[in-house]
CSV table of N, CA and C in Angstrom, one decimal:
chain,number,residue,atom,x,y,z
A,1,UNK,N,47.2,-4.2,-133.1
A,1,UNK,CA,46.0,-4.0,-133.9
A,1,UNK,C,46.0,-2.7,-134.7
A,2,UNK,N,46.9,-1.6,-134.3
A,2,UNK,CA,47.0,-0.6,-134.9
A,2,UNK,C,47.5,-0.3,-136.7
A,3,UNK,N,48.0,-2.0,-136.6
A,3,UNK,CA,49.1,-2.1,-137.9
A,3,UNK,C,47.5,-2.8,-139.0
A,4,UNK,N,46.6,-2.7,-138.7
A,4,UNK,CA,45.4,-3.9,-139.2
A,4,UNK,C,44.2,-2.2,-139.9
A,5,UNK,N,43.1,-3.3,-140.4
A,5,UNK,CA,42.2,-1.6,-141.1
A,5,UNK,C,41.5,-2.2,-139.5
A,6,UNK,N,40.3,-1.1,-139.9
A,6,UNK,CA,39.0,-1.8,-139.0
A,6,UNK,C,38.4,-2.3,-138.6
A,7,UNK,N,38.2,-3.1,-139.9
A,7,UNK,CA,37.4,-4.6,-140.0
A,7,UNK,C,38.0,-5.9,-139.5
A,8,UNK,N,39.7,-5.8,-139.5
A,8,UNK,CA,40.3,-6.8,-139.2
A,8,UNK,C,40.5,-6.5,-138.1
A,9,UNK,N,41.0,-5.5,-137.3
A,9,UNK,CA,41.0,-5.3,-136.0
A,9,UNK,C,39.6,-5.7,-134.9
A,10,UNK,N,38.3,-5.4,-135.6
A,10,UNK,CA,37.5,-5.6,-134.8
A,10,UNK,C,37.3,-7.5,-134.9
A,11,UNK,N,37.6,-7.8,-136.0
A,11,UNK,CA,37.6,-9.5,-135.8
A,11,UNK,C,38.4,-9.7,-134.8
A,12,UNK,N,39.7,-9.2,-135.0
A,12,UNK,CA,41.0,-9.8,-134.2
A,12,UNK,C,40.8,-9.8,-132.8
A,13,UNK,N,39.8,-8.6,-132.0
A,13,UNK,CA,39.7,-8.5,-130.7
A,13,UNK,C,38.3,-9.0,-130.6
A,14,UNK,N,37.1,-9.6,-131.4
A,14,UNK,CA,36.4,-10.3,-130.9
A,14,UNK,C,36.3,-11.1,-129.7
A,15,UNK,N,35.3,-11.4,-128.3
A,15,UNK,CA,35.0,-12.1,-127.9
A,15,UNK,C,36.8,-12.0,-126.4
A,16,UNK,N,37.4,-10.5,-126.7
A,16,UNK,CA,38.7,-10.3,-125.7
A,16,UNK,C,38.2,-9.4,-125.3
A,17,UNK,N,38.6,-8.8,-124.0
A,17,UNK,CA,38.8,-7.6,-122.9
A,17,UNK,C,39.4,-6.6,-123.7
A,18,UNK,N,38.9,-5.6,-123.5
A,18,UNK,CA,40.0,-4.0,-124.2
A,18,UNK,C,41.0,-4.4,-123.4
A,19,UNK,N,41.4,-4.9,-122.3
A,19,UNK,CA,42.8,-4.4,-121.8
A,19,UNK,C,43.9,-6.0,-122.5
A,20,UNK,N,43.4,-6.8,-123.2
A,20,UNK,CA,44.0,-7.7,-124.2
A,20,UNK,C,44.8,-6.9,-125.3
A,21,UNK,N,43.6,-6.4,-125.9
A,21,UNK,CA,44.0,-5.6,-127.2
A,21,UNK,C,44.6,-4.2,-127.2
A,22,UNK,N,44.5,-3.6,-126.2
A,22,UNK,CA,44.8,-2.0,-125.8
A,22,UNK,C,46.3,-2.3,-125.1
A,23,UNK,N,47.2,-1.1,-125.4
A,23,UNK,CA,48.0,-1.3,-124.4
A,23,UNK,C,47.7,-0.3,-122.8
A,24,UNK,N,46.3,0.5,-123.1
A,24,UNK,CA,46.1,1.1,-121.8
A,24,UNK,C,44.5,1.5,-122.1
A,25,UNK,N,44.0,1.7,-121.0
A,25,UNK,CA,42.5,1.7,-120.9
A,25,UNK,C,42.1,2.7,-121.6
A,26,UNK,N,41.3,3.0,-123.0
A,26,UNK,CA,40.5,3.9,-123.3
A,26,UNK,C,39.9,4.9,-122.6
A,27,UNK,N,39.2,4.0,-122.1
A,27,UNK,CA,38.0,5.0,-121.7
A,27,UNK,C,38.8,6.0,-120.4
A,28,UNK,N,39.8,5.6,-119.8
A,28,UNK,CA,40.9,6.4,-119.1
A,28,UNK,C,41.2,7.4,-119.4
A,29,UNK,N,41.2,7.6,-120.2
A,29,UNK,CA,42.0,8.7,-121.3
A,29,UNK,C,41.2,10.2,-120.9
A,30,UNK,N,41.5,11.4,-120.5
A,30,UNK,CA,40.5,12.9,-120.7
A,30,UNK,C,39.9,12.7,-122.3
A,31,UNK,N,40.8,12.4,-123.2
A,31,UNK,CA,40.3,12.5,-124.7
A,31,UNK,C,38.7,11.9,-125.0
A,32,UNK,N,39.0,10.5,-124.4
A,32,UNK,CA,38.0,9.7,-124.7
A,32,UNK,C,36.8,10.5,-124.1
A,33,UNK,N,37.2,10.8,-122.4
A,33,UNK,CA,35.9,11.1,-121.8
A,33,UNK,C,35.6,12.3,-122.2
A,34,UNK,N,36.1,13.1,-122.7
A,34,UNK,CA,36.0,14.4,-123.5
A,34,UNK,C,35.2,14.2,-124.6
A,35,UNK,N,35.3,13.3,-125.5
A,35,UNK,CA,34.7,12.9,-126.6
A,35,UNK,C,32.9,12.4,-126.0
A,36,UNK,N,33.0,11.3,-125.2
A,36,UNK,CA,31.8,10.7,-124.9
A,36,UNK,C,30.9,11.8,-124.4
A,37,UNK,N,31.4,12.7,-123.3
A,37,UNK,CA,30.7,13.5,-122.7
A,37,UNK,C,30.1,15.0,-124.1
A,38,UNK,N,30.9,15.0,-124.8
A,38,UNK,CA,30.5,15.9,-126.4
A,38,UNK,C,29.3,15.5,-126.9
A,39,UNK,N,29.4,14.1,-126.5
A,39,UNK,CA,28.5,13.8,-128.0
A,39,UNK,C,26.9,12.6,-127.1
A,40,UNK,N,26.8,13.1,-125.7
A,40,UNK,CA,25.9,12.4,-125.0
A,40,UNK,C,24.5,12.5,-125.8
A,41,UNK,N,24.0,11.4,-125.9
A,41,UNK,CA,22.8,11.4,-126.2
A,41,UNK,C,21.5,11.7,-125.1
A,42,UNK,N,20.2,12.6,-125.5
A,42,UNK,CA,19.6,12.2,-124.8
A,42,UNK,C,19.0,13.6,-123.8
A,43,UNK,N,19.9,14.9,-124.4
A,43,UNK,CA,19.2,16.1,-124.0
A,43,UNK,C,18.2,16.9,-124.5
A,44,UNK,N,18.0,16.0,-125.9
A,44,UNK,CA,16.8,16.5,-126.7
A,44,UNK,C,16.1,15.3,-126.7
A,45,UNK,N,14.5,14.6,-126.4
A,45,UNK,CA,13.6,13.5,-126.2
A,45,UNK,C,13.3,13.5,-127.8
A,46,UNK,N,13.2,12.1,-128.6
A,46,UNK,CA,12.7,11.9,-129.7
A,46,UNK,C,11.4,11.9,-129.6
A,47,UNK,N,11.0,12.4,-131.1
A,47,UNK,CA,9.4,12.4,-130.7
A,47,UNK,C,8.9,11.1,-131.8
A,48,UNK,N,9.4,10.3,-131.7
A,48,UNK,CA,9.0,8.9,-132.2
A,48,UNK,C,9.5,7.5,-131.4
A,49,UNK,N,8.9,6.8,-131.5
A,49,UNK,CA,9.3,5.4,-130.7
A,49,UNK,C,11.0,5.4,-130.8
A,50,UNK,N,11.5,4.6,-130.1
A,50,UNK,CA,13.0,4.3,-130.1
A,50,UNK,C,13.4,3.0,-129.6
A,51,UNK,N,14.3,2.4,-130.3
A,51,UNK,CA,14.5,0.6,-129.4
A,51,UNK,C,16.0,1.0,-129.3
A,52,UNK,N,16.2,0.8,-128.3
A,52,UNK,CA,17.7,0.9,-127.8
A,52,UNK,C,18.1,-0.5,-126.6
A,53,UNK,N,19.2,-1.2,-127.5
A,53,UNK,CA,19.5,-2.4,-127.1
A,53,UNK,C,21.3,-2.3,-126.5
A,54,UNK,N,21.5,-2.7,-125.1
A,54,UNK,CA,23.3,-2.5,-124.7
A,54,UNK,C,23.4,-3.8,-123.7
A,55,UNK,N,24.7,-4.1,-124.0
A,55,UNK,CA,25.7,-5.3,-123.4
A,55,UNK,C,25.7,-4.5,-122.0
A,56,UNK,N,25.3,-5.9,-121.1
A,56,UNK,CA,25.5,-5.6,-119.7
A,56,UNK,C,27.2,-5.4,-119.4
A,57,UNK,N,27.9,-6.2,-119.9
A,57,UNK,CA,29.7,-6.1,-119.7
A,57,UNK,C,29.9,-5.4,-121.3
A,58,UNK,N,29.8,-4.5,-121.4
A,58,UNK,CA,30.3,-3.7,-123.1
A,58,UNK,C,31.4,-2.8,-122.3
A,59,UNK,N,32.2,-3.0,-123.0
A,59,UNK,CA,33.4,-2.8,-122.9
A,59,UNK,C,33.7,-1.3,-123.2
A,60,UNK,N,33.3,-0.7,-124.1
A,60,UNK,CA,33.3,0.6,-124.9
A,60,UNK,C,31.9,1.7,-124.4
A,61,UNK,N,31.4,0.6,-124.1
A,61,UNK,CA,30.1,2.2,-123.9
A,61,UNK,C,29.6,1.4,-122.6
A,62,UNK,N,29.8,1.7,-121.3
A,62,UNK,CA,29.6,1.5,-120.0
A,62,UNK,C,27.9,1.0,-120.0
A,63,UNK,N,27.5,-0.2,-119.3
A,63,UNK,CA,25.8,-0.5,-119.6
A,63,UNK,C,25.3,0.7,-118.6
A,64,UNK,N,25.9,1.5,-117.8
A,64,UNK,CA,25.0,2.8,-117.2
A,64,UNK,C,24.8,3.7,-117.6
A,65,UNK,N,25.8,4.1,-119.0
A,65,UNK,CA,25.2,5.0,-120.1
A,65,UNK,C,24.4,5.1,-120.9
A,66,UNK,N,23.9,3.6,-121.0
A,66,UNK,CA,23.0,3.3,-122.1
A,66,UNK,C,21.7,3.1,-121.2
A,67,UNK,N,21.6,2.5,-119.8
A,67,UNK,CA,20.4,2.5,-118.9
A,67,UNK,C,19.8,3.8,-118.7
A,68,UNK,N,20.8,4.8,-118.9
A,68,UNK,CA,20.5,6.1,-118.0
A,68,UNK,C,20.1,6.9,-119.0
A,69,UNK,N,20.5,7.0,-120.4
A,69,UNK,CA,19.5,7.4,-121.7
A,69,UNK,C,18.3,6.6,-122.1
A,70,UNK,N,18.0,5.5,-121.8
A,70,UNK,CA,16.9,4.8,-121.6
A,70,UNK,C,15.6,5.6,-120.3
A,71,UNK,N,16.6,5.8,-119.1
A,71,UNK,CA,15.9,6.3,-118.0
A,71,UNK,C,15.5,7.6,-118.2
A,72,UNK,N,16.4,8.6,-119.4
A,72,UNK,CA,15.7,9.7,-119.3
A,72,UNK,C,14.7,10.3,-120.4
A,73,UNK,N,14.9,9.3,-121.3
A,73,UNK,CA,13.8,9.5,-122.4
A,73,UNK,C,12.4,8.6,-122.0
A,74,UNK,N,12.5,7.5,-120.6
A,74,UNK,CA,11.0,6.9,-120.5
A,74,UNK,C,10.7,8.3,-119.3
A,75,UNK,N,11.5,8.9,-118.4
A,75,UNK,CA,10.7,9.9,-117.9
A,75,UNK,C,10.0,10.6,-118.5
A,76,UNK,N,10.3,10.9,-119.7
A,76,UNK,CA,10.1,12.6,-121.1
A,76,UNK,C,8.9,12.0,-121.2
A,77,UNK,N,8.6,10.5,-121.2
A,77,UNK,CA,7.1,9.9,-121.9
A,77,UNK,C,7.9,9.1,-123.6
A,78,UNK,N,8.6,9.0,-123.8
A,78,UNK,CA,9.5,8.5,-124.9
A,78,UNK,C,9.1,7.0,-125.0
A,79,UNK,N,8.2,6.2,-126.1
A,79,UNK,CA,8.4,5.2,-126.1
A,79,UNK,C,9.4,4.1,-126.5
A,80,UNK,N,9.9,3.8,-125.4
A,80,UNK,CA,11.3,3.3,-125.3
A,80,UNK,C,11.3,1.6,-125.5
A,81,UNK,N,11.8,1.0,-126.4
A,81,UNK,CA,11.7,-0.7,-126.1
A,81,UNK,C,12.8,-0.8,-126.0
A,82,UNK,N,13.3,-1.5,-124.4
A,82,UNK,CA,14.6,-1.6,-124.6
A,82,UNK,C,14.9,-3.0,-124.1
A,83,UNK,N,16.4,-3.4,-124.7
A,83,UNK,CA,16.7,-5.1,-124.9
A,83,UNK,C,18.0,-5.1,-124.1
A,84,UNK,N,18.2,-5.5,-123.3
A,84,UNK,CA,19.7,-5.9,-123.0
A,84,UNK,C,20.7,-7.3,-123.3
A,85,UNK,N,21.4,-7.6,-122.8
A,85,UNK,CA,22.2,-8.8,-123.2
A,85,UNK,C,23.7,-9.0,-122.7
A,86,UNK,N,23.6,-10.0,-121.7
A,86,UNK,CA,24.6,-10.3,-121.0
A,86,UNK,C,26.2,-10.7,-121.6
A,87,UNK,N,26.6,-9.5,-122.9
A,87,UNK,CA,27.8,-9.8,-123.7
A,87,UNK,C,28.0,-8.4,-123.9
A,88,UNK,N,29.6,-8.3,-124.8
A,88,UNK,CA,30.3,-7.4,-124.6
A,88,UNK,C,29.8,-6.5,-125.8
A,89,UNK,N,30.5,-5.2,-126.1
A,89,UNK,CA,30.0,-4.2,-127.2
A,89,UNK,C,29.9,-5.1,-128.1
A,90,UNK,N,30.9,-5.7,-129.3
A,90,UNK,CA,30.5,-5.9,-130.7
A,90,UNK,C,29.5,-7.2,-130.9
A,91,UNK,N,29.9,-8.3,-129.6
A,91,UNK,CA,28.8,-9.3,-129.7
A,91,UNK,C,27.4,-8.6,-129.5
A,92,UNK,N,27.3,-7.9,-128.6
A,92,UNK,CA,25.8,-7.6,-128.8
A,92,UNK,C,25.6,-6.7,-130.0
A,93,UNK,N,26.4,-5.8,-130.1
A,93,UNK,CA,25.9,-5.5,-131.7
A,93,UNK,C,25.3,-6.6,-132.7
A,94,UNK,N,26.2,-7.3,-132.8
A,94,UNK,CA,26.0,-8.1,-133.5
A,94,UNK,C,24.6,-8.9,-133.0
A,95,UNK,N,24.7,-9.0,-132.2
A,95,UNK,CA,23.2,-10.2,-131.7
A,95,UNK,C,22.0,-10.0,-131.6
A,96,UNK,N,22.4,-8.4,-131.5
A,96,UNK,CA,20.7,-7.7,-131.3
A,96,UNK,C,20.6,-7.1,-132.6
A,97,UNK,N,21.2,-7.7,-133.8
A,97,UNK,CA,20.6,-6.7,-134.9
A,97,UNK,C,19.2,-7.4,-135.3
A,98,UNK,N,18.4,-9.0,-135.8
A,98,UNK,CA,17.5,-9.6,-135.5
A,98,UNK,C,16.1,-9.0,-135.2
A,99,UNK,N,16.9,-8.5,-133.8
A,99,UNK,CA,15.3,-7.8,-132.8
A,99,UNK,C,15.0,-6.7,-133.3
A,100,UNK,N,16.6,-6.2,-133.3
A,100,UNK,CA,16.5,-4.6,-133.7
A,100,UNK,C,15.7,-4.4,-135.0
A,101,UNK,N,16.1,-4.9,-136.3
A,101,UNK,CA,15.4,-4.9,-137.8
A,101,UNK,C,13.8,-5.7,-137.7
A,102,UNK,N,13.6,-6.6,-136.3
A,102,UNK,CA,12.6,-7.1,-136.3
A,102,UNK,C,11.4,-5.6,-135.7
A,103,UNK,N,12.1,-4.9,-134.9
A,103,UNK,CA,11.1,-4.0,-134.5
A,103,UNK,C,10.9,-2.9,-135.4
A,104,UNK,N,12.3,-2.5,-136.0
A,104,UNK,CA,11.7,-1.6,-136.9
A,104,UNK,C,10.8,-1.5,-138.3
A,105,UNK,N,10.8,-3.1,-138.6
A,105,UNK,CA,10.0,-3.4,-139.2
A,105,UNK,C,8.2,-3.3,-139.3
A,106,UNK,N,8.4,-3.4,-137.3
A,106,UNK,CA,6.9,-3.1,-137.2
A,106,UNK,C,6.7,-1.5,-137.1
A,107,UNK,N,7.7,-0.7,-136.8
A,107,UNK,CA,7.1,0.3,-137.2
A,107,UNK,C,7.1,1.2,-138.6
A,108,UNK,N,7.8,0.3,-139.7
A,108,UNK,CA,7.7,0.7,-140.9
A,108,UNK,C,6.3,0.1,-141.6
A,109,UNK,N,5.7,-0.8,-141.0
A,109,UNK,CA,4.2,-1.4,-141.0
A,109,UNK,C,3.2,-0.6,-140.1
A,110,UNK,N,3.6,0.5,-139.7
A,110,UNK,CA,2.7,1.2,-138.9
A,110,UNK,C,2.1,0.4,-137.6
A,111,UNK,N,3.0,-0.3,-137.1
A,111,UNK,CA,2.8,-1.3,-135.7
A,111,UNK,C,2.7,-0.3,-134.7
A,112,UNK,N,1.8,-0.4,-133.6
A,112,UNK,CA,1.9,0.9,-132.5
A,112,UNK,C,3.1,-0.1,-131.7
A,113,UNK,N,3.6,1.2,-130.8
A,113,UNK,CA,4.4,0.4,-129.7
A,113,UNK,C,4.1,1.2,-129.0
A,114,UNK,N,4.5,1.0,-127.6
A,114,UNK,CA,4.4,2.0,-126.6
A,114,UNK,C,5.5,1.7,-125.7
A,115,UNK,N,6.7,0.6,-126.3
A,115,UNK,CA,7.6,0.6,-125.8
A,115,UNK,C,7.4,-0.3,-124.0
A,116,UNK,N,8.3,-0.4,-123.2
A,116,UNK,CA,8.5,-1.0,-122.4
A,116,UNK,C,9.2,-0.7,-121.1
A,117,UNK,N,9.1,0.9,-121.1
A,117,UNK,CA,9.3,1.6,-119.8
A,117,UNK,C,8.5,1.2,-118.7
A,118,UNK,N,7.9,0.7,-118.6
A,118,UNK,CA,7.1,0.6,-117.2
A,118,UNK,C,7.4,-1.1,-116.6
A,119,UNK,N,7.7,-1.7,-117.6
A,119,UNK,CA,8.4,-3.1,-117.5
A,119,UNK,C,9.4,-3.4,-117.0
């Protein structure tokens, strides 16, 4: 996949295991966890609603990293709507875009939310 741009690569590994397409585990790597742990979301609380949607099996971004930024912005009082989905990183990208442009639409309509932390 390294011989491909982006776009073809991410088709090509569609709907496979990183350890298909990788010849060694990413997220293994100090680099990677070096990078992830840089750039954590979630130490500053937004002060507007948020919908944050993650693959229970995602391959690239662990579903405990995305639960646990979920968990710490509904503590802050953050209204959080959050969506999950029993598929890997790019399928749910892909699958949750729908809900995702559906919710933000209600809040570009001035829709209240109050999100779904206590749910």
């Amino acid at each position: 996949m390294k011989r491909n741009c982006v776009s073809l690569s991410t088709v090509g590994g569609l709907f496979r295991h990183r350890s298909e397409v990788t010849v060694r585990d990413p997220l293994a790597s100090p680099a990677w966890q070096l990078a992830l742990r840089s750039s954590s979301l979630g130490t500053r609380s937004p002060d507007h609603p948020v919908y944050l949607y993650q693959g229970t099996v995602d391959e690239l971004i662990p579903y405990r990293v995305g639960a646990a930024l979920r968990d710490r912005w509904c503590a802050r009082g953050v209204p959080v709507e959050w969506k999950d989905y029993p598929l890997d990183h790019v399928t749910t990208a892909v699958t949750g875009i729908p809900t995702a442009l559906e919710w933000m639409a209600g809040r570009l309509a001035d829709e209240p939310t109050r999100g779904n932390c206590a749910a």
